[in-house]
Structures are given as structure tokens and as C-alpha cells.
Coordinates of N, CA and C in Angstrom, one line a residue:
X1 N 68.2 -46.4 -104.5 CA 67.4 -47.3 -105.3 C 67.7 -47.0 -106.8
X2 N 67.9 -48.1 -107.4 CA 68.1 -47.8 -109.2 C 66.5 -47.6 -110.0
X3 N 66.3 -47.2 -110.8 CA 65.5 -46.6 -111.5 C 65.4 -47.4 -112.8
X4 N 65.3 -48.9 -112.9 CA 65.5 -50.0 -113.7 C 63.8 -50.2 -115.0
X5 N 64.2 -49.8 -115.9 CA 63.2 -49.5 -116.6 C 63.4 -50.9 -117.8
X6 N 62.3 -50.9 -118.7 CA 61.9 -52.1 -120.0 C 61.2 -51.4 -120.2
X7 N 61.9 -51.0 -121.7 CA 61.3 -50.7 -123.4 C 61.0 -51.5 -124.1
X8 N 59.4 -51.4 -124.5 CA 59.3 -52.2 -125.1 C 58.8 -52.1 -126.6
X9 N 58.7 -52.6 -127.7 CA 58.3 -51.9 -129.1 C 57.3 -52.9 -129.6
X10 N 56.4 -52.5 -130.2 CA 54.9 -53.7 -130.4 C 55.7 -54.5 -131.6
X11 N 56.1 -54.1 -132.4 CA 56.7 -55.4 -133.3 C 58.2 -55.6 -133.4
X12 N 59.0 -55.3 -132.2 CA 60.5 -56.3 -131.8 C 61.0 -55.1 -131.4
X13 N 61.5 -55.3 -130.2 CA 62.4 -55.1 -129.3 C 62.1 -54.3 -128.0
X14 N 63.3 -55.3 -127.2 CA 62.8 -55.4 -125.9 C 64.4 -54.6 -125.2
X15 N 64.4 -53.5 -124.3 CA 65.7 -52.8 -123.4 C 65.2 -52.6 -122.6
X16 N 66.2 -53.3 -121.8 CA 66.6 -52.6 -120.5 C 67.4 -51.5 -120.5
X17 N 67.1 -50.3 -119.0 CA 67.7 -49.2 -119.3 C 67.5 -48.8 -117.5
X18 N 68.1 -47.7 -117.7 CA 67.3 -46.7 -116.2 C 67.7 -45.5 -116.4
X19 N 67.1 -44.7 -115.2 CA 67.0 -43.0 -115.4 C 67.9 -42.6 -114.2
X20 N 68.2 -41.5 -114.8 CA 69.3 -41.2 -114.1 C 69.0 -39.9 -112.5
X21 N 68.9 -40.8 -111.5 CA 68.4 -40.1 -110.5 C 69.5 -39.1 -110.0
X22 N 70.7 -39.2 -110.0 CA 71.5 -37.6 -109.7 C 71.6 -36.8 -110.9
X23 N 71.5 -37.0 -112.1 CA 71.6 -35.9 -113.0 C 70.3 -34.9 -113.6
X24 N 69.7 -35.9 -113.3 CA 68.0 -35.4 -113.5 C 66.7 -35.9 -112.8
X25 N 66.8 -35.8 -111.5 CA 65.8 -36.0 -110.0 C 65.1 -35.5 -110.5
X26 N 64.5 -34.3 -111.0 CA 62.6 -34.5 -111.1 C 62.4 -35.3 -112.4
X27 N 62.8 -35.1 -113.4 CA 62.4 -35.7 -114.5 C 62.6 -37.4 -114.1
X28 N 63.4 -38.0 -113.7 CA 63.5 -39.3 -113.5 C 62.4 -39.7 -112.1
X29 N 62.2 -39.1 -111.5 CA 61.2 -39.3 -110.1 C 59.8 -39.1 -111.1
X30 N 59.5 -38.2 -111.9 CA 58.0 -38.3 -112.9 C 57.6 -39.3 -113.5
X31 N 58.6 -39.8 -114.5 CA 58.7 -40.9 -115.3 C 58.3 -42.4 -114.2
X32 N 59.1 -42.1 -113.4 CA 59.1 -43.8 -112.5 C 58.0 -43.8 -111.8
X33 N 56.8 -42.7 -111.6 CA 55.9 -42.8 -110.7 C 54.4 -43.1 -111.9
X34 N 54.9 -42.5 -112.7 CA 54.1 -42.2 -113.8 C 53.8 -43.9 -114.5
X35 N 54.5 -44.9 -114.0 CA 55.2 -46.4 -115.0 C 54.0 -47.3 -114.4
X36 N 53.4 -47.9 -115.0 CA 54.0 -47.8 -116.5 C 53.4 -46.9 -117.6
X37 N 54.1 -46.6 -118.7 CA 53.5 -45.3 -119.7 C 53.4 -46.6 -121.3
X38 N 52.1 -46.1 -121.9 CA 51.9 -46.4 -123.8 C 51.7 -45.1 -124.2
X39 N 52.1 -45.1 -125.1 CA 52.0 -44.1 -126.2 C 52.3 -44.8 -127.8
X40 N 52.6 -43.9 -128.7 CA 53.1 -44.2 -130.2 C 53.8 -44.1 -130.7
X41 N 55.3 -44.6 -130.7 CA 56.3 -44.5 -131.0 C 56.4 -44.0 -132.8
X42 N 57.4 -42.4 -133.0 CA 57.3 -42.3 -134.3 C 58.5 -41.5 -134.6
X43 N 59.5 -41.7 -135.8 CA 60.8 -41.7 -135.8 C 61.0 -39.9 -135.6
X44 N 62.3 -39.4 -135.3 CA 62.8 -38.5 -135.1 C 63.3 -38.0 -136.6
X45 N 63.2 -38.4 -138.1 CA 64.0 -38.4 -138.7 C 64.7 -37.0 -138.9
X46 N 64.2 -35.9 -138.7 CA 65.0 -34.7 -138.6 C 66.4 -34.2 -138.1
X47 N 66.3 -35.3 -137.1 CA 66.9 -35.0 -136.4 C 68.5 -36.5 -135.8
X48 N 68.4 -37.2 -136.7 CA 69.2 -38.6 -136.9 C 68.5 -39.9 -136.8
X49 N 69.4 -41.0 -135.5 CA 68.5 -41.9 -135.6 C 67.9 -42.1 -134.3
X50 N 66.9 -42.1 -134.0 CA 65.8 -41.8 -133.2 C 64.3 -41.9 -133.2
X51 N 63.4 -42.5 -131.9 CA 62.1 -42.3 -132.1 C 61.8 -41.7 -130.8
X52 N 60.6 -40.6 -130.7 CA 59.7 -40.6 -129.8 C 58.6 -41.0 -129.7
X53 N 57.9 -40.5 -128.1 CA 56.8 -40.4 -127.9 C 56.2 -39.6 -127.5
X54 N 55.3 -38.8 -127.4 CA 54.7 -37.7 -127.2 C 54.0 -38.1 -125.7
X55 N 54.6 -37.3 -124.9 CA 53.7 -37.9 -123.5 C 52.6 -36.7 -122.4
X56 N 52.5 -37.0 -121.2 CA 51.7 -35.8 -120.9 C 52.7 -34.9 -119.7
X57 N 53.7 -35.3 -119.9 CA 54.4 -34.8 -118.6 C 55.1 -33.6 -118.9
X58 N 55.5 -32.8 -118.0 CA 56.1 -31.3 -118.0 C 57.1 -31.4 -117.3
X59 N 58.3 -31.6 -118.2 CA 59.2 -32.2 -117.8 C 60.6 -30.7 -117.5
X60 N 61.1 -30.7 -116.5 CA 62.3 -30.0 -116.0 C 63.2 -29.6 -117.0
X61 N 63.9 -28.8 -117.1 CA 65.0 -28.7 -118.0 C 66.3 -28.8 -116.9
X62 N 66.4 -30.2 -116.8 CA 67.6 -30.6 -116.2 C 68.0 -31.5 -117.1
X63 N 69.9 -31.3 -116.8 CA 70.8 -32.0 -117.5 C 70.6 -32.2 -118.9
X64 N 70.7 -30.7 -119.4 CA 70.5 -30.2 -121.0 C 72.0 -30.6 -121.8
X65 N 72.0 -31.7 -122.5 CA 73.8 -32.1 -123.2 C 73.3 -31.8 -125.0
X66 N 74.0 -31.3 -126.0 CA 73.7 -31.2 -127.7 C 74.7 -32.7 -127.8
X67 N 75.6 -33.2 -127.1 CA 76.1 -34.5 -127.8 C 75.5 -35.4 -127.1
X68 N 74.8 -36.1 -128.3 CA 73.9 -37.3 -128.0 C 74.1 -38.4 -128.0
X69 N 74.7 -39.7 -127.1 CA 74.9 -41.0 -127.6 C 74.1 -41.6 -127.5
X70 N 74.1 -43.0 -128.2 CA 73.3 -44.0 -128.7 C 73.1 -44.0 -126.9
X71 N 71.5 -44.6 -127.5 CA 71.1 -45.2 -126.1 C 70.2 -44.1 -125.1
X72 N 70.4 -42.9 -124.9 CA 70.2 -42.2 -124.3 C 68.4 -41.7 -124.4
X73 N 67.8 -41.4 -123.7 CA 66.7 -40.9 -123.4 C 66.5 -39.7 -122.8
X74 N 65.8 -38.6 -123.5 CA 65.6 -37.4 -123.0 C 64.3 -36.6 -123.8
X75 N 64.1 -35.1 -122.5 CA 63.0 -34.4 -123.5 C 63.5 -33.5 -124.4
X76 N 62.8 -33.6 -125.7 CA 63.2 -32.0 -126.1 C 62.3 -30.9 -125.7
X77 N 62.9 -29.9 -125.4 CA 62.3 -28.7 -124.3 C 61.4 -28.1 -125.5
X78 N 60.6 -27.4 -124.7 CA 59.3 -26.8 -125.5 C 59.8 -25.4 -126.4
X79 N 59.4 -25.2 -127.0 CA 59.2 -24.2 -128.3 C 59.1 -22.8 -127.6
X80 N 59.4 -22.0 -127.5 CA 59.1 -20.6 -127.0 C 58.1 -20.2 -128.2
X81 N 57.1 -19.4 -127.3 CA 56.5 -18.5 -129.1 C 55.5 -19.3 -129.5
X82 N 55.4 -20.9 -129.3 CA 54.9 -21.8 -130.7 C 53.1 -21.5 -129.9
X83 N 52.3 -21.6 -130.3 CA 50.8 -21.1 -129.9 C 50.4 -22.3 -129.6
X84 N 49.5 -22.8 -129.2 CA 48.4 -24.1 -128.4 C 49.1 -24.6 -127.3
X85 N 49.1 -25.6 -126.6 CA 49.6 -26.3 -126.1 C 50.5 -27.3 -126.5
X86 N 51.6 -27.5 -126.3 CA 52.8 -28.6 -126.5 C 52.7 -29.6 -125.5
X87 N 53.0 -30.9 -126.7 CA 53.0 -32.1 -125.3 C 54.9 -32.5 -125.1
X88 N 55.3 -32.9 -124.6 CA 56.7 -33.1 -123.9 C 57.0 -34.8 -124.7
X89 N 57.6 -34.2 -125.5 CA 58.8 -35.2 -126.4 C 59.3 -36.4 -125.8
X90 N 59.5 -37.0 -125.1 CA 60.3 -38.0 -124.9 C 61.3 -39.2 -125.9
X91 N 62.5 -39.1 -126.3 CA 62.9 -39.0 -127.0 C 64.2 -40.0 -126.7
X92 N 64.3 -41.1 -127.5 CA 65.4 -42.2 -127.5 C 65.8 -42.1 -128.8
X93 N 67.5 -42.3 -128.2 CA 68.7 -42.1 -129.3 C 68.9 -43.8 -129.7
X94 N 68.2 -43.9 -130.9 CA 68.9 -45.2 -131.5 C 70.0 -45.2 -132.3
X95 N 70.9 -44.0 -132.2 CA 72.3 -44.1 -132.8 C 72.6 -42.8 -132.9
X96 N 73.1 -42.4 -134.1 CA 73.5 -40.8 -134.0 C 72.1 -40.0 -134.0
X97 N 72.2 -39.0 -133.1 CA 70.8 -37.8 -133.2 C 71.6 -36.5 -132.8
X98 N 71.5 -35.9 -133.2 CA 71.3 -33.9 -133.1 C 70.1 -33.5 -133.2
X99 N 69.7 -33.3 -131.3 CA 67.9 -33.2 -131.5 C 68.2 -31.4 -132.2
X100 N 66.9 -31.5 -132.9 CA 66.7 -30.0 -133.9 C 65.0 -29.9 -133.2
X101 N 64.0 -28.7 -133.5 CA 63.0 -28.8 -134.0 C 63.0 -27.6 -135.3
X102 N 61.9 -27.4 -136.0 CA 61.9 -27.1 -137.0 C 61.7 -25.7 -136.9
X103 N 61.3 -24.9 -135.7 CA 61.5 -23.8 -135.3 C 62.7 -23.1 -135.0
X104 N 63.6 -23.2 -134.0 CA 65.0 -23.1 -133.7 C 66.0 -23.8 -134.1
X105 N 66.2 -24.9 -134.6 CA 67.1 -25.7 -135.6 C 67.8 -26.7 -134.0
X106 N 68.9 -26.3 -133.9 CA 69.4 -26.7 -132.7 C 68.8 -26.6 -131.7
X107 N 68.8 -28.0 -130.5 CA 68.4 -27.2 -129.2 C 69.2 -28.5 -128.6
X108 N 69.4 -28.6 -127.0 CA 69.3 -29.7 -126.1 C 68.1 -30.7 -125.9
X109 N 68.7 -31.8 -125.7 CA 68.0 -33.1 -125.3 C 68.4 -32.9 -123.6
X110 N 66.8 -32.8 -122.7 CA 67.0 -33.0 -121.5 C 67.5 -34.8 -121.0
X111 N 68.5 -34.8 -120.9 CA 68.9 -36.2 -120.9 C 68.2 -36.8 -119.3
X112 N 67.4 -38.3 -119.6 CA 67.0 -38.3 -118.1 C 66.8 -39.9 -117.9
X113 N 68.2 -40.8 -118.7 CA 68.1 -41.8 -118.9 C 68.8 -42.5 -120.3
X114 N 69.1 -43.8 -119.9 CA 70.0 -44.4 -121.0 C 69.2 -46.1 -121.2
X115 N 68.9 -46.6 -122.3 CA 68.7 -47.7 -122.4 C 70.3 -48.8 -123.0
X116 N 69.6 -49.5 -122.6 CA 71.2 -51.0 -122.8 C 70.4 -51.7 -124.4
X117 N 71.8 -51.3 -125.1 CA 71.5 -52.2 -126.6 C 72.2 -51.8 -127.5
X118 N 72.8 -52.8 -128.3 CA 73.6 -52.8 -129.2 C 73.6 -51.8 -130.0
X119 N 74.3 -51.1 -131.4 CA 74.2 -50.9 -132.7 C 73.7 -50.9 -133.3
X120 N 73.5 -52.4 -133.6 CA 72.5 -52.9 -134.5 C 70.7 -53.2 -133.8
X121 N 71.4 -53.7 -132.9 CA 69.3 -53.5 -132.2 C 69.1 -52.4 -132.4
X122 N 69.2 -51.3 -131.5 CA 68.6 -49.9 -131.7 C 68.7 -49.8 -132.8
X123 N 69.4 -49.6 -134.1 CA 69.4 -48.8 -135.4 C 67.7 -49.7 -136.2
X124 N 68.2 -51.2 -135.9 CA 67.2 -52.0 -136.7 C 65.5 -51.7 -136.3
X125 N 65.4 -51.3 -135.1 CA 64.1 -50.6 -134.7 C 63.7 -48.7 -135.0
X126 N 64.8 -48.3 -134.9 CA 64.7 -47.0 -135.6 C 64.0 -47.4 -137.1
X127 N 65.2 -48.2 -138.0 CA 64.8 -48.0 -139.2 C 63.3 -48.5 -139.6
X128 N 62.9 -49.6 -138.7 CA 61.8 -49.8 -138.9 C 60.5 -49.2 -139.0
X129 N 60.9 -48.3 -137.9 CA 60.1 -47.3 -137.3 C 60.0 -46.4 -138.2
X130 N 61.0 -46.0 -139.1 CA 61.1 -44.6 -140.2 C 60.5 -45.3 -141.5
X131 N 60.6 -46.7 -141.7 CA 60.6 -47.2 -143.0 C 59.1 -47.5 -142.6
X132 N 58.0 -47.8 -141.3 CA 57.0 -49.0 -141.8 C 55.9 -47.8 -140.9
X133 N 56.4 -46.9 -140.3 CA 55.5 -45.8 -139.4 C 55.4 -46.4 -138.2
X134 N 54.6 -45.2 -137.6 CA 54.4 -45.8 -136.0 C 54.1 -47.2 -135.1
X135 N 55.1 -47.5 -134.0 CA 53.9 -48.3 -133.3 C 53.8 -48.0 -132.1
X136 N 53.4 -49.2 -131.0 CA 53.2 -49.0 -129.9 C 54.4 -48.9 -129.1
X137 N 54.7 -48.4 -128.0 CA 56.1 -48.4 -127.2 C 55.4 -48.7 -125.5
X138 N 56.2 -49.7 -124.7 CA 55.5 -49.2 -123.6 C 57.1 -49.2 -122.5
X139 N 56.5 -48.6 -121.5 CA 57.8 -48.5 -120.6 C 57.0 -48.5 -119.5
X140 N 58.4 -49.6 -118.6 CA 57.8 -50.5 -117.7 C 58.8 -50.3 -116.7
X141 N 58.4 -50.2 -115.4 CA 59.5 -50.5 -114.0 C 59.9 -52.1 -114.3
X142 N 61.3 -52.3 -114.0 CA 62.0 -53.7 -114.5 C 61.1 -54.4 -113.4
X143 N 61.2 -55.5 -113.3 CA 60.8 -56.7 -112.0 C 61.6 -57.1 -111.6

């Protein structure tokens, strides 16, 4: 069975995508059971072009890649050290990204999925996202 997902963004744009069930089986089996998910989409700028969402899931560290292509969806893995509780990143590449956090500089994006879209779509929702702040994001099992 494919793992056929819709991204969606509160003020424009709409992908199709899926998760990748042999490269990342629990993280991709979480996400699809968990669907549909809202949260608040808010840009990565640290780290290129990119937005997350902050979600509640405790996500695997399977299929850890540092070269990121457009399109791609993954967590960034939790902070060793960092004190309270962390929520689990989920994280789409709307063009170039080198996930960083501001504690360790470099780290891997657990990759656990790829969305379908142009260059210019993804970048034009990124930049939006960086230039106008947050919105809503929701991710949907396709129909």
C-alpha cells in the first residue's frame, strides 16, 4: 500500500506527496495513523529553505541523510542535554536546507517522506512563510 499524503497551507498551496514505508517504517506507519495532523507552520530560516511543524510524536531515528533535496520531509532529532521536554520537528524542504539546530550546528534530517512540487511552488510558500510568519498546515491521507 502507498502512503499518499496532501499538504496543505492556509493561504496557498496544495502537495501531493508520500512516506516512505521501506526506508522509514515506524516513522511513516506514526504519521499515517496519526492523519490527519494541524499544526503551525513556521519557517526553518536557519537552516535554508524550509518550514516546520512542531508536532507530538516521538519519532525513530531512521533513515538519517545531511543532503537534503527539495521536497523532502523529515524529523530533526532531539537535542541531547537541552532541559524540559522537546516536541519533534517535522520538517519540509522547500529547496535548499542544511538542517542545523542552534545547539550542535549540524545534524541529520530523519527523512520519512517527499512531497511533489515544483521550484517555484515550494520556494514561493517558504518565502511567504519567512516574509508574512506563521500559518496553518494540515496533512491529509490522499482520497
Amino acid at each position: 500500500m502507498t502512503m499518499t499524503i496532501v499538504v496543505e497551507f492556509e493561504k496557498g498551496g496544495r502537495f501531493t506527496g508520500e512516506l516512505f514505508e521501506k526506508e522509514a517504517p515506524g516513522n511513516s506507519k506514526m504519521i499515517w495513523d496519526a492523519l490527519p495532523f494541524e499544526g503551525q507552520a513556521c519557517h526553518v530560516i536557519w537552516s535554508g529553505h524550509g518550514v516546520m511543524v512542531k508536532t507530538p510524536f516521538k519519532p525513530a531515528e531512521e533513515n538519517p541523510l545531511t543532503v537534503i533535496q527539495q521536497g523532502m520531509i523529515g524529523f530533526l532529532p532531539h537535542i541531547p542535554g537541552l532541559p524540559g521536554p522537546q516536541e519533534a520537528e517535522l520538517t519540509f524542504a522547500m529547496g535548499y536546507l542544511r538542517p542545523r539546530n542552534p545547539y550542535t550546528g549540524d545534524c541529520p534530517l530523519h527523512v520519512v517522506g517527499r512531497i511533489n512540487g515544483t521550484f517555484e511552488e515550494l520556494r514561493a510558500v517558504s518565502r511567504r512563510i519567512q516574509r508574512q510568519g506563521m500559518e496553518k498546515i494540515l496533512i491529509k491521507r490522499a482520497t
